[in-house]
Every structure is written in structure tokens, then in C-alpha cells.
PDB file of C-alpha atoms and ligand atoms in Angstrom:
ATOM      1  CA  UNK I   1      27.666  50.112 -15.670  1.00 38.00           C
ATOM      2  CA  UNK I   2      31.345  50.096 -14.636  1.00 41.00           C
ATOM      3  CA  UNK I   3      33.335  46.581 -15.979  1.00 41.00           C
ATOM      4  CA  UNK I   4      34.365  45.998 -12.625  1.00 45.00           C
ATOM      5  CA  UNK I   5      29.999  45.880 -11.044  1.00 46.00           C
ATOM      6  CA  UNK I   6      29.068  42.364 -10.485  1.00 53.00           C
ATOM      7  CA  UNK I   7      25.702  41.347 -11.313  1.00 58.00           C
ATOM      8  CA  UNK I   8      23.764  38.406 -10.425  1.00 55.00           C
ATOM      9  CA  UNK I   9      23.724  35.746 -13.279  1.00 60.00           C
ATOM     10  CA  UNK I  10      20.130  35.637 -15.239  1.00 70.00           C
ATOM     11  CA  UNK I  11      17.434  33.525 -14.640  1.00 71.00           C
ATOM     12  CA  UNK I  12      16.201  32.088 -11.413  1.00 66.00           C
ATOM     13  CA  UNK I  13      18.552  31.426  -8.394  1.00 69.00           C
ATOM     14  CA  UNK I  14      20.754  28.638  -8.080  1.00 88.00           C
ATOM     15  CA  UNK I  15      19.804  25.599  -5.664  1.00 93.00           C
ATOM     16  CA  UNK I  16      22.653  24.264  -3.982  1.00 95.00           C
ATOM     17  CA  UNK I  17      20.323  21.124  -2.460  1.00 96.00           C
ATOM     18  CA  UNK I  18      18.642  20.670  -5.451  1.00 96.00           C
ATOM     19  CA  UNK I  19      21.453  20.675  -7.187  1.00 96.00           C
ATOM     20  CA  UNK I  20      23.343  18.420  -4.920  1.00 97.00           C
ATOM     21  CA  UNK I  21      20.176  15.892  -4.919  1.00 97.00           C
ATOM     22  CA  UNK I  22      20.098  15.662  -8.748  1.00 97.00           C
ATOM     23  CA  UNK I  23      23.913  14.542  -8.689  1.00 97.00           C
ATOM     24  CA  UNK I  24      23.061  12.173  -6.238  1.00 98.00           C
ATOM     25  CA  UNK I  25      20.248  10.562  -8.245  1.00 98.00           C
ATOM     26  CA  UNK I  26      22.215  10.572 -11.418  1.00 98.00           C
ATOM     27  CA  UNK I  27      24.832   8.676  -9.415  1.00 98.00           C
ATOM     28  CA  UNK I  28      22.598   5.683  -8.083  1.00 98.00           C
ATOM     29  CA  UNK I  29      20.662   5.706 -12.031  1.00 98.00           C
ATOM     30  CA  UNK I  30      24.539   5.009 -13.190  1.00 98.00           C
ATOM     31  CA  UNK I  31      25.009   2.660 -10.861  1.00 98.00           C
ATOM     32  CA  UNK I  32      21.799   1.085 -10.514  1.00 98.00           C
ATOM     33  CA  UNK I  33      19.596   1.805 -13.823  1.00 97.00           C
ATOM     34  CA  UNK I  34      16.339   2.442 -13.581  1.00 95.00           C
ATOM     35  CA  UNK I  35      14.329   0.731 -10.847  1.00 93.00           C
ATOM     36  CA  UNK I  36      10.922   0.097 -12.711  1.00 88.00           C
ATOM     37  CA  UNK I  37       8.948   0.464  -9.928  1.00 89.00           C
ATOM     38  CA  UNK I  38       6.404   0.112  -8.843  1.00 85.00           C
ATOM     39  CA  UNK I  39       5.504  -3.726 -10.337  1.00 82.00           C
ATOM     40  CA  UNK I  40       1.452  -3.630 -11.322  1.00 86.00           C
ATOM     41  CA  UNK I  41      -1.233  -4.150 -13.642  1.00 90.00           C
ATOM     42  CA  UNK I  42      -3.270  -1.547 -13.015  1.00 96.00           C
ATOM     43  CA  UNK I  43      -3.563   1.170 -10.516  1.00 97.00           C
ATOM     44  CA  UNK I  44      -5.451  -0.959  -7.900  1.00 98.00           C
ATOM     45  CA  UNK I  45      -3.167  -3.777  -8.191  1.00 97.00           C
ATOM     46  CA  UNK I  46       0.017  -0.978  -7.319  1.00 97.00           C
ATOM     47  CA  UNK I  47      -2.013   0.122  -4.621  1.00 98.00           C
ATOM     48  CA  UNK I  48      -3.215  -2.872  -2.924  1.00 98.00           C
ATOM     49  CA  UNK I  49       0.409  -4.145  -3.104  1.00 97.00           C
ATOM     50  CA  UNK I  50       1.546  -0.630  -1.291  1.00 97.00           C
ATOM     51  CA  UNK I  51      -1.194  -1.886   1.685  1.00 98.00           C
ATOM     52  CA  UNK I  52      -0.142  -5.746   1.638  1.00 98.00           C
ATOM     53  CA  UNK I  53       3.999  -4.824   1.965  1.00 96.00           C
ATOM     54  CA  UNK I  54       3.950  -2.553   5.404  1.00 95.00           C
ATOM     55  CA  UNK I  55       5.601  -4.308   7.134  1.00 94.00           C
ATOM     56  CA  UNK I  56       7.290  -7.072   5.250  1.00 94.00           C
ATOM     57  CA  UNK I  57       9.729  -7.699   2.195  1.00 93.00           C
ATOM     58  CA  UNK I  58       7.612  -7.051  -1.367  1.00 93.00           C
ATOM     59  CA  UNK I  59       7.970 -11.356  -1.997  1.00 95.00           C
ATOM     60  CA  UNK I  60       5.393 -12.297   0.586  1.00 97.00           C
ATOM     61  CA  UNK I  61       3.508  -9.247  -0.656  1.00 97.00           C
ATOM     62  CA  UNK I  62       3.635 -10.602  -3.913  1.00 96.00           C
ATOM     63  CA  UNK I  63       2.209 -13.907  -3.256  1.00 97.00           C
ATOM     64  CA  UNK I  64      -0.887 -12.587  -2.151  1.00 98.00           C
ATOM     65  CA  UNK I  65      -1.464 -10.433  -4.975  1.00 97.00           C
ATOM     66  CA  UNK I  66      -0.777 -13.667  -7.136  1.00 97.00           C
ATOM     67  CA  UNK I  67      -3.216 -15.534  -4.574  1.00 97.00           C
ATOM     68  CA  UNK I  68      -6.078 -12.281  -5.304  1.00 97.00           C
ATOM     69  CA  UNK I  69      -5.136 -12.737  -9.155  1.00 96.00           C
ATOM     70  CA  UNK I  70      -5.717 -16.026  -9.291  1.00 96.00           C
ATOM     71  CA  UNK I  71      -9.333 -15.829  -7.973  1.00 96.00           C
ATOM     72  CA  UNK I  72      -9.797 -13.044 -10.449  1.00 95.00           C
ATOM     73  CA  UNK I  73     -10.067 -10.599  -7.036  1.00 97.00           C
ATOM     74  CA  UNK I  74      -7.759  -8.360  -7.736  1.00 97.00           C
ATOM     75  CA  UNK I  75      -9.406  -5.089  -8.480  1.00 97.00           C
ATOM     76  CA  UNK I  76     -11.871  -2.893  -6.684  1.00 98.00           C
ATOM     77  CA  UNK I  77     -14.506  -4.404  -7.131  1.00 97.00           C
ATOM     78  CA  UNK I  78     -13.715  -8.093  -6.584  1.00 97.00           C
ATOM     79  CA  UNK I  79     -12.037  -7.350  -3.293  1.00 98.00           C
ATOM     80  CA  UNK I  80     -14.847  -5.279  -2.127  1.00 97.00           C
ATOM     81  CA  UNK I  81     -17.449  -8.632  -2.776  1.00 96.00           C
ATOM     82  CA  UNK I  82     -15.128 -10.564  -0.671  1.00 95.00           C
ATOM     83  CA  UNK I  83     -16.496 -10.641   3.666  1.00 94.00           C
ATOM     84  CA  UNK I  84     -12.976  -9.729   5.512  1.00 95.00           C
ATOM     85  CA  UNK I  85     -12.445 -13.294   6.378  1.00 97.00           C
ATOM     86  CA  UNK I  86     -12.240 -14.554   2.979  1.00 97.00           C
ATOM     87  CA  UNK I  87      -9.982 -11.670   2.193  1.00 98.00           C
ATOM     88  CA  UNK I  88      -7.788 -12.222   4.934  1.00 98.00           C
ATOM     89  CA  UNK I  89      -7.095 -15.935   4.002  1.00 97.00           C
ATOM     90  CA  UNK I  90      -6.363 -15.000   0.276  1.00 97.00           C
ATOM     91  CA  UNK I  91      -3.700 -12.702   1.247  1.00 98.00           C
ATOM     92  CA  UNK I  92      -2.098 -14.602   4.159  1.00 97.00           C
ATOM     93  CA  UNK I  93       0.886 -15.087   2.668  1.00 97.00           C
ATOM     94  CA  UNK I  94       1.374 -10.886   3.303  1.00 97.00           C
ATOM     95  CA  UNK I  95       1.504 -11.557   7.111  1.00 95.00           C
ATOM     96  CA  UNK I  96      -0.849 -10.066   9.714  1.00 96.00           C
ATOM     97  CA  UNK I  97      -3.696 -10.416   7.583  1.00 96.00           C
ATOM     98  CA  UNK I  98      -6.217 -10.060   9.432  1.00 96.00           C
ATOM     99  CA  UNK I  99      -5.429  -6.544  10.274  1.00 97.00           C
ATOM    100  CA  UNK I 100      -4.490  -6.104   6.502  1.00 98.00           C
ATOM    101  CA  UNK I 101      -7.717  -7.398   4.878  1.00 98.00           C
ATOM    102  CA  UNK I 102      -9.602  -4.733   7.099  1.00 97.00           C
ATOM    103  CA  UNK I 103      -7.209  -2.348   5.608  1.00 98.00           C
ATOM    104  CA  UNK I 104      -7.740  -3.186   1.888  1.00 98.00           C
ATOM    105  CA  UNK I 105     -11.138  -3.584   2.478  1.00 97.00           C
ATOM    106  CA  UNK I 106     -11.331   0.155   4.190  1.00 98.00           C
ATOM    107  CA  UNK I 107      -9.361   1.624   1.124  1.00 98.00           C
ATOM    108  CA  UNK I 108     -10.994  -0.102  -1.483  1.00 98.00           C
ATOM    109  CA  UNK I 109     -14.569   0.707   0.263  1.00 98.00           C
ATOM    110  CA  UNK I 110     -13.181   4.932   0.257  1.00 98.00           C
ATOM    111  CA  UNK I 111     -12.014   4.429  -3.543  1.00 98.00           C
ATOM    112  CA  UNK I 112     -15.110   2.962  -4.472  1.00 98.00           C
ATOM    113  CA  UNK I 113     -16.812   5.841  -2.679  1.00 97.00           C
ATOM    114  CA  UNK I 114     -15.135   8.290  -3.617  1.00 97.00           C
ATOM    115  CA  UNK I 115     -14.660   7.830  -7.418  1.00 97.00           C
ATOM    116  CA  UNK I 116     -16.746   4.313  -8.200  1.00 97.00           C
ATOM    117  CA  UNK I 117     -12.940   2.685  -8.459  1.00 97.00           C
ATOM    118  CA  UNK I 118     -11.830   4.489 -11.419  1.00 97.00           C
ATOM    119  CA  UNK I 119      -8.801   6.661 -11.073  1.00 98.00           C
ATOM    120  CA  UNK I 120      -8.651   9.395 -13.254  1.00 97.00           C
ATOM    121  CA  UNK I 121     -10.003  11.277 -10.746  1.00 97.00           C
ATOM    122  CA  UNK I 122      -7.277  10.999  -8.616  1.00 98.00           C
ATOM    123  CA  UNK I 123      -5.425  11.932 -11.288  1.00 97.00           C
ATOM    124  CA  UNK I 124      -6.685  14.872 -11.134  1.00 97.00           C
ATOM    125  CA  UNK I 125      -8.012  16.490  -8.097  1.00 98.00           C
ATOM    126  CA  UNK I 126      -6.138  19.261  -5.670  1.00 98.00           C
ATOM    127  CA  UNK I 127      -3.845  17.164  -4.061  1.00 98.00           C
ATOM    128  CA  UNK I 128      -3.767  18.262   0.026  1.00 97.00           C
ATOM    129  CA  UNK I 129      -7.538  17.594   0.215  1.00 98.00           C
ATOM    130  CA  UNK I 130      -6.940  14.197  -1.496  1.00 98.00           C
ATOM    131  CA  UNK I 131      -3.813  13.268   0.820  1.00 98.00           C
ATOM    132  CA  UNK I 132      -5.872  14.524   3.452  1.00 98.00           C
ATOM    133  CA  UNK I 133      -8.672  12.200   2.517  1.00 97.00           C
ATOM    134  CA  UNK I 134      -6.677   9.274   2.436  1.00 98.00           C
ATOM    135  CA  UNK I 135      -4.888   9.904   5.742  1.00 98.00           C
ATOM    136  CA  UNK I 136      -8.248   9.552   6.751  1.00 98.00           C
ATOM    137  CA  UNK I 137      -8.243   5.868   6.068  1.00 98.00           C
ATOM    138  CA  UNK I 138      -8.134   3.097   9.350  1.00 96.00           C
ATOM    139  CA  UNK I 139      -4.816   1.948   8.724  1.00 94.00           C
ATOM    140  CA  UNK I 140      -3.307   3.868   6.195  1.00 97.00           C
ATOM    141  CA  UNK I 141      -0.231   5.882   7.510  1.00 97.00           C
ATOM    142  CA  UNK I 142       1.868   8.617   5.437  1.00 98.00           C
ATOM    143  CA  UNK I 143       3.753   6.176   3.398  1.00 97.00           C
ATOM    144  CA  UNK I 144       1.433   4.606   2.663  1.00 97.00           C
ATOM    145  CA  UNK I 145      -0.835   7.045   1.222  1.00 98.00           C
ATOM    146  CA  UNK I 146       1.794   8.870  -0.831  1.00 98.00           C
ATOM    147  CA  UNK I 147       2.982   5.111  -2.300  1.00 97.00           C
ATOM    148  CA  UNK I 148      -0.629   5.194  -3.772  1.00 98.00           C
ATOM    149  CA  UNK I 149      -0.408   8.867  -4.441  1.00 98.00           C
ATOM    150  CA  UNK I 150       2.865   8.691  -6.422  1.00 98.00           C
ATOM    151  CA  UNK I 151       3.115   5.042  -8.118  1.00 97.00           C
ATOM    152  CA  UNK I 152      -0.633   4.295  -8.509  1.00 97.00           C
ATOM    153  CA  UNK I 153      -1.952   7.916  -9.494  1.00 98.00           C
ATOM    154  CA  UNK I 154       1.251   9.790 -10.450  1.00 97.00           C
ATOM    155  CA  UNK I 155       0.675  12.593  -8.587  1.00 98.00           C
ATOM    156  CA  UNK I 156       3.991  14.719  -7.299  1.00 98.00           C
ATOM    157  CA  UNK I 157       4.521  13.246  -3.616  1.00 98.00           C
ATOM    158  CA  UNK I 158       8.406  11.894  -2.349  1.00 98.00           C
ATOM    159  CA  UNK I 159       7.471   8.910  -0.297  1.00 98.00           C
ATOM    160  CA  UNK I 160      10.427   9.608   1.985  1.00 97.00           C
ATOM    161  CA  UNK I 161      10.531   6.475   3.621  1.00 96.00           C
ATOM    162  CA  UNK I 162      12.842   5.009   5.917  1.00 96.00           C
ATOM    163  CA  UNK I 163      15.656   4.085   3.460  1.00 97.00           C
ATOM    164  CA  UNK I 164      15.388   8.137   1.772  1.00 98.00           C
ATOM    165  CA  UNK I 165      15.870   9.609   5.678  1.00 98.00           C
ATOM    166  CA  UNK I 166      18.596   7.377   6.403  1.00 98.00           C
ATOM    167  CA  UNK I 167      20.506   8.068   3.441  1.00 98.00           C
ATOM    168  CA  UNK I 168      19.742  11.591   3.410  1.00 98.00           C
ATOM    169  CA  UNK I 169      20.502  12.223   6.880  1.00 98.00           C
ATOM    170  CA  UNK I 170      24.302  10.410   6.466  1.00 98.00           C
ATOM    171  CA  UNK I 171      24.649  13.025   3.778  1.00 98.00           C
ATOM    172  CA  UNK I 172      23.574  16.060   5.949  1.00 97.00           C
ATOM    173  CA  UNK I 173      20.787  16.784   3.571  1.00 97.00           C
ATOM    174  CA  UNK I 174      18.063  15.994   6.523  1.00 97.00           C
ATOM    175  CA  UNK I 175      18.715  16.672   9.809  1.00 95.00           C
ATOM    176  CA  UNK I 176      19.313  13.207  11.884  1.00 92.00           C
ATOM    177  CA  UNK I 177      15.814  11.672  13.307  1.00 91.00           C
ATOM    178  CA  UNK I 178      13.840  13.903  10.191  1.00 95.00           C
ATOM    179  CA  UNK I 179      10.233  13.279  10.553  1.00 97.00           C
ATOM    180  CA  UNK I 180       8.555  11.583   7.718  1.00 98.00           C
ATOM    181  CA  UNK I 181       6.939  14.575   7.583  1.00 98.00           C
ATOM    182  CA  UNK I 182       9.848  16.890   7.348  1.00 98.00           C
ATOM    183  CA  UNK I 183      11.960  14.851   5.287  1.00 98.00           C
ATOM    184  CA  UNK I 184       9.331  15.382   2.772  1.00 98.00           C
ATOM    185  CA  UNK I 185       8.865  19.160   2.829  1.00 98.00           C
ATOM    186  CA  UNK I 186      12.490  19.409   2.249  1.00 97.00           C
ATOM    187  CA  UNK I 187      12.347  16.685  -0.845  1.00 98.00           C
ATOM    188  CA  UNK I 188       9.386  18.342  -2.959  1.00 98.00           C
ATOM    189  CA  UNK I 189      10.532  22.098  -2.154  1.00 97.00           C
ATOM    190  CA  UNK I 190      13.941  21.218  -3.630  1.00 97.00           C
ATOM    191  CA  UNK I 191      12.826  18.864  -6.615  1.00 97.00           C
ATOM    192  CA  UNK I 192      11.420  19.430  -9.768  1.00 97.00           C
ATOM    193  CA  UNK I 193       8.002  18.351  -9.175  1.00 97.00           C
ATOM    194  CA  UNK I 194       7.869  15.201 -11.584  1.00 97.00           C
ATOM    195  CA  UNK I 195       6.507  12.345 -10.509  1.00 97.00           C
ATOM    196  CA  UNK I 196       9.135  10.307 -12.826  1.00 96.00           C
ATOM    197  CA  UNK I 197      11.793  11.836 -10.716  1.00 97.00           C
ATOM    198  CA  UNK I 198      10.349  11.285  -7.352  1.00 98.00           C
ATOM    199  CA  UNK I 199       9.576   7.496  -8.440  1.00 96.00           C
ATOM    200  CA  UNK I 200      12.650   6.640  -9.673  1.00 97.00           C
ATOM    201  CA  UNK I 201      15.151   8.561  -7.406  1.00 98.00           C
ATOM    202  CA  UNK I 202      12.816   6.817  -4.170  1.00 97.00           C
ATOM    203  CA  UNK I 203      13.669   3.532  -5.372  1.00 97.00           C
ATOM    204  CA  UNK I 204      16.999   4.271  -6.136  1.00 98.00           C
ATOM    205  CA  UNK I 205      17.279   5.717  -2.168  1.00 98.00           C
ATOM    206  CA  UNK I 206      16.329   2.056  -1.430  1.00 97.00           C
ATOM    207  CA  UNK I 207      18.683   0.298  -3.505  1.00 97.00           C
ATOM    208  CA  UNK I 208      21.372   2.233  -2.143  1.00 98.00           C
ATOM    209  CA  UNK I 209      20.065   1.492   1.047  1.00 98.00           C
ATOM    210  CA  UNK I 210      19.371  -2.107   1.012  1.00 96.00           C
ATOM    211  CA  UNK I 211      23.168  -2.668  -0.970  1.00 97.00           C
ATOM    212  CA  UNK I 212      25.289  -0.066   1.267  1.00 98.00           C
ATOM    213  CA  UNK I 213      23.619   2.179   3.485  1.00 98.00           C
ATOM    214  CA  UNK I 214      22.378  -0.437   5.846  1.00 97.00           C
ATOM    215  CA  UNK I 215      22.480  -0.310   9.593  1.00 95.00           C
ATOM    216  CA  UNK I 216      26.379   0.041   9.626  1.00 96.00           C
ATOM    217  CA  UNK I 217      26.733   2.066   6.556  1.00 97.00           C
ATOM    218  CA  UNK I 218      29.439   0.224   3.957  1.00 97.00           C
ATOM    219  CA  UNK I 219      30.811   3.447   1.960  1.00 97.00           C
ATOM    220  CA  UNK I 220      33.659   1.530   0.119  1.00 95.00           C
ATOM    221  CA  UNK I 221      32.507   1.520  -3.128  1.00 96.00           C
ATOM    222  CA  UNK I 222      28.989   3.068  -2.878  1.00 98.00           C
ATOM    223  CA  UNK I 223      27.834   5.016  -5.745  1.00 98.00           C
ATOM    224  CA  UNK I 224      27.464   8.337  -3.129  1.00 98.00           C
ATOM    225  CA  UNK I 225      30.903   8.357  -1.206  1.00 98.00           C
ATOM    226  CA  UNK I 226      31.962  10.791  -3.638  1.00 97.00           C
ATOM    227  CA  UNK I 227      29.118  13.088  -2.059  1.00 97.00           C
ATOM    228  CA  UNK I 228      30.324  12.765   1.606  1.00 97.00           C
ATOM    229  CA  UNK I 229      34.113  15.040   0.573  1.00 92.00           C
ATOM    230  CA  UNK I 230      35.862  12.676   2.611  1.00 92.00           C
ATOM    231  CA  UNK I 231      33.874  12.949   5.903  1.00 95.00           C
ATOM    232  CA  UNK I 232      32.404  10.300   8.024  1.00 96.00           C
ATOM    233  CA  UNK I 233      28.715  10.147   7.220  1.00 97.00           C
ATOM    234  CA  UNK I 234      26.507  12.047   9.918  1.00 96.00           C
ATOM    235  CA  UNK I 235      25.268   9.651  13.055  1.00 91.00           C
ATOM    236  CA  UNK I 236      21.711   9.033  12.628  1.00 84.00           C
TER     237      UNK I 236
HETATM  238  S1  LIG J 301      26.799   3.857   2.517  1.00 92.17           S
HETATM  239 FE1  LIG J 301      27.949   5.736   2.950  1.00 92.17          FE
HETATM  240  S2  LIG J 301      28.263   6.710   0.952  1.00 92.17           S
HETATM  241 FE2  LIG J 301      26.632   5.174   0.710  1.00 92.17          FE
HETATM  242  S3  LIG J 301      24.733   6.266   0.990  1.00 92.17           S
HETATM  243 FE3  LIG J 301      25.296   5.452   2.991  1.00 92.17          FE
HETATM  244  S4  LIG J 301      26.485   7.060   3.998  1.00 92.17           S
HETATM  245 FE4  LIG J 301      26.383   7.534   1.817  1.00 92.17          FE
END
């Protein structure tokens, strides 16, 4: 071979947006340190508390976990001896709890179903039929479903909520208006697929998110203005 031929580095090919995403995650863990999420006992309790926080801030979900724990309710099995109406009032400090009793109940009526309530099983089996399965749930949307998937059986799923497509999209990695859907794909065919990862750099997207990149996006001192090169972020 001539000195002057160039040849292609060894090993695989570089990444640029995997690359780029792991500098952004190292830069929120510096400035944030690790999240801890998501907060649980057991499996059930992390996924019940995924069900009882649509829709509002993680405190009121909280309190009805604490309400569930106190009556010694809070696992599969004690929620699924409860009628809906008792359920609802235990939890109604989650907000529309009617509609999210019915919810619990449906999931933890499928997990007892499907496994008896233990969750090594979900651990374990091939994960589109499983996602699929949950989907299937009354109630249960994407986020959902891949919050249980990720935090309560550690399986390799980016819940790429809100707060992850807003952020994302400022920096150009997403398009603007990504689908849940689509913002997804593009997260777990550019990561690693470790579940620590995608846990910890999702609740580092919505730390970021809740302490800069709100509705009117405050740069000025945010841990990922050095990723924007000096441009405006993109209009989302
Ligand atoms: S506030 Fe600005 S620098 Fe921070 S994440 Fe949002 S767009 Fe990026």
C-alpha cells in the first residue's frame, strides 16, 4: 500500500448522534448527578406510580401510593381484591381517579394474568410482543408502557417523553413535532442499549427540562448551550 492511501480507521463506524447524545448526557450527569429514578419498593409499586402520575406532578402521585401503602394495598394482589370504587377513593389524591383506578385495576388484572404478578418474566420475554401486549391495556398509552418497561422491568426502551422531544428537537437531534414514536426509533438506534443509560439520561432530559428548557427555553447557563455552537435553538 502506497503511504499516501487512506484507509478507514478499524473497528466499527463512528456515530456522530450517538456520539453527540453521550456528550449531552455526560453534561446534565455533571450538572445534575444522578437522578435515582424511578422512586419504588418493588416493581409493582414503580409501576403503579407510572399509571397514578399521567397527568399530574409525581407529589400527588405519591400520596396515593402512601394512601395504597398504608392499607397494605400496594402490590398486585392487594389492589386486585379491592372493587374499583374502593380503589378509586384510596388513590384520590392522584386526580381523576376514577378513570385511574379502572386503569390500575386493568394492568394489574393483565399482570396477574399474564405472569401471576411476578416479574421475572418480564424480565425476560421478547420485548415487541410484550410492548405490544401492554399497549393492549384500556388506558395505557406509549409512555406509559415503556415507564413500566424500562424502570419497573429494566428492559431497553427510551421513554421519550415530552421533556426528551422538546429538548432534543431545540438541539436538531429530532425533527420539530417528532412523534413519540419516532423520537424513540431515533433514541434506541443511536444508544447503547442499556437500560442504566436510557433511565438515567431520561430523567436527566427532564431535569434539564423542568430547570431550563421550559416553554421559553432559558439557555444562559444550561448545562447544553455548549451543544447548540452558538445558534438559536430550533422552533418547536
Ligand atoms: S434551554 Fe437551551 S441550551 Fe438548554 S436544553 Fe433547552 S435549548 Fe438546549
Amino acid at each position: 500500500m502506497s503511504p499516501r492511501t487512506r484507509s478507514a480507521p478499524p473497528g466499527p463506524p463512528v456515530d456522530p448522534v450517538k456520539a453527540r447524545l453521550l456528550r449531552l448526557h455526560v453534561a446534565l450527569l455533571e450538572r445534575f448527578g444522578p437522578q435515582r429514578w424511578w422512586p419504588g419498593r418493588t416493581p409493582y409499586e414503580v409501576a403503579a406510580g407510572a399509571i397514578l402520575t399521567q397527568h399530574t406532578a409525581w407529589t400527588n402521585a405519591a400520596r396515593a401510593l402512601a394512601a395504597l401503602r398504608a392499607r397494605r394495598r400496594l402490590s398486585a394482589r392487594g389492589v386486585a381484591a379491592l372493587g374499583v370504587a374502593a380503589l378509586a377513593r384510596l388513590i384520590r389524591p392522584a386526580g381523576t381517579y376514577r378513570v385511574k383506578a379502572r386503569r390500575l385495576r386493568a394492568f394489574t388484572r393483565w399482570l396477574l394474568r399474564w405472569s401471576g404478578g411476578r416479574w421475572a418474566p418480564l424480565r425476560r420475554a421478547p420485548l415487541g410482543p410484550l410492548r405490544r401486549e401492554l399497549l393492549a391495556v384500556p388506558g395505557l398509552g406509549p409512555e406509559t408502557v415503556d415507564a413500566i418497561l424500562l424502570y419497573a422491568a429494566g428492559r431497553p426502551v427510551f421513554v421519550a417523553d415530552a421533556y426528551a422531544r422538546r429538548v432534543l428537537a431545540r438541539h436538531r437531534v429530532l425533527p420539530p413535532r417528532a412523534t413519540y414514536e419516532a423520537a424513540r426509533a431515533v433514541l434506541e438506534a443511536h444508544l447503547p442499549s442499556d437500560p442504566a443509560l436510557f433511565n438515567e439520561f431520561h430523567a436527566l432530559l427532564v431535569a434539564v427540562g423542568k430547570a431550563h428548557c421550559r416553554t421559553v427555553p432559558r439557555c444562559a447557563g444550561c448545562p447544553l448551550a455548549f451543544d447548540l455552537g452558538g445558534r438559536p435553538p430550533a422552533r418547536t
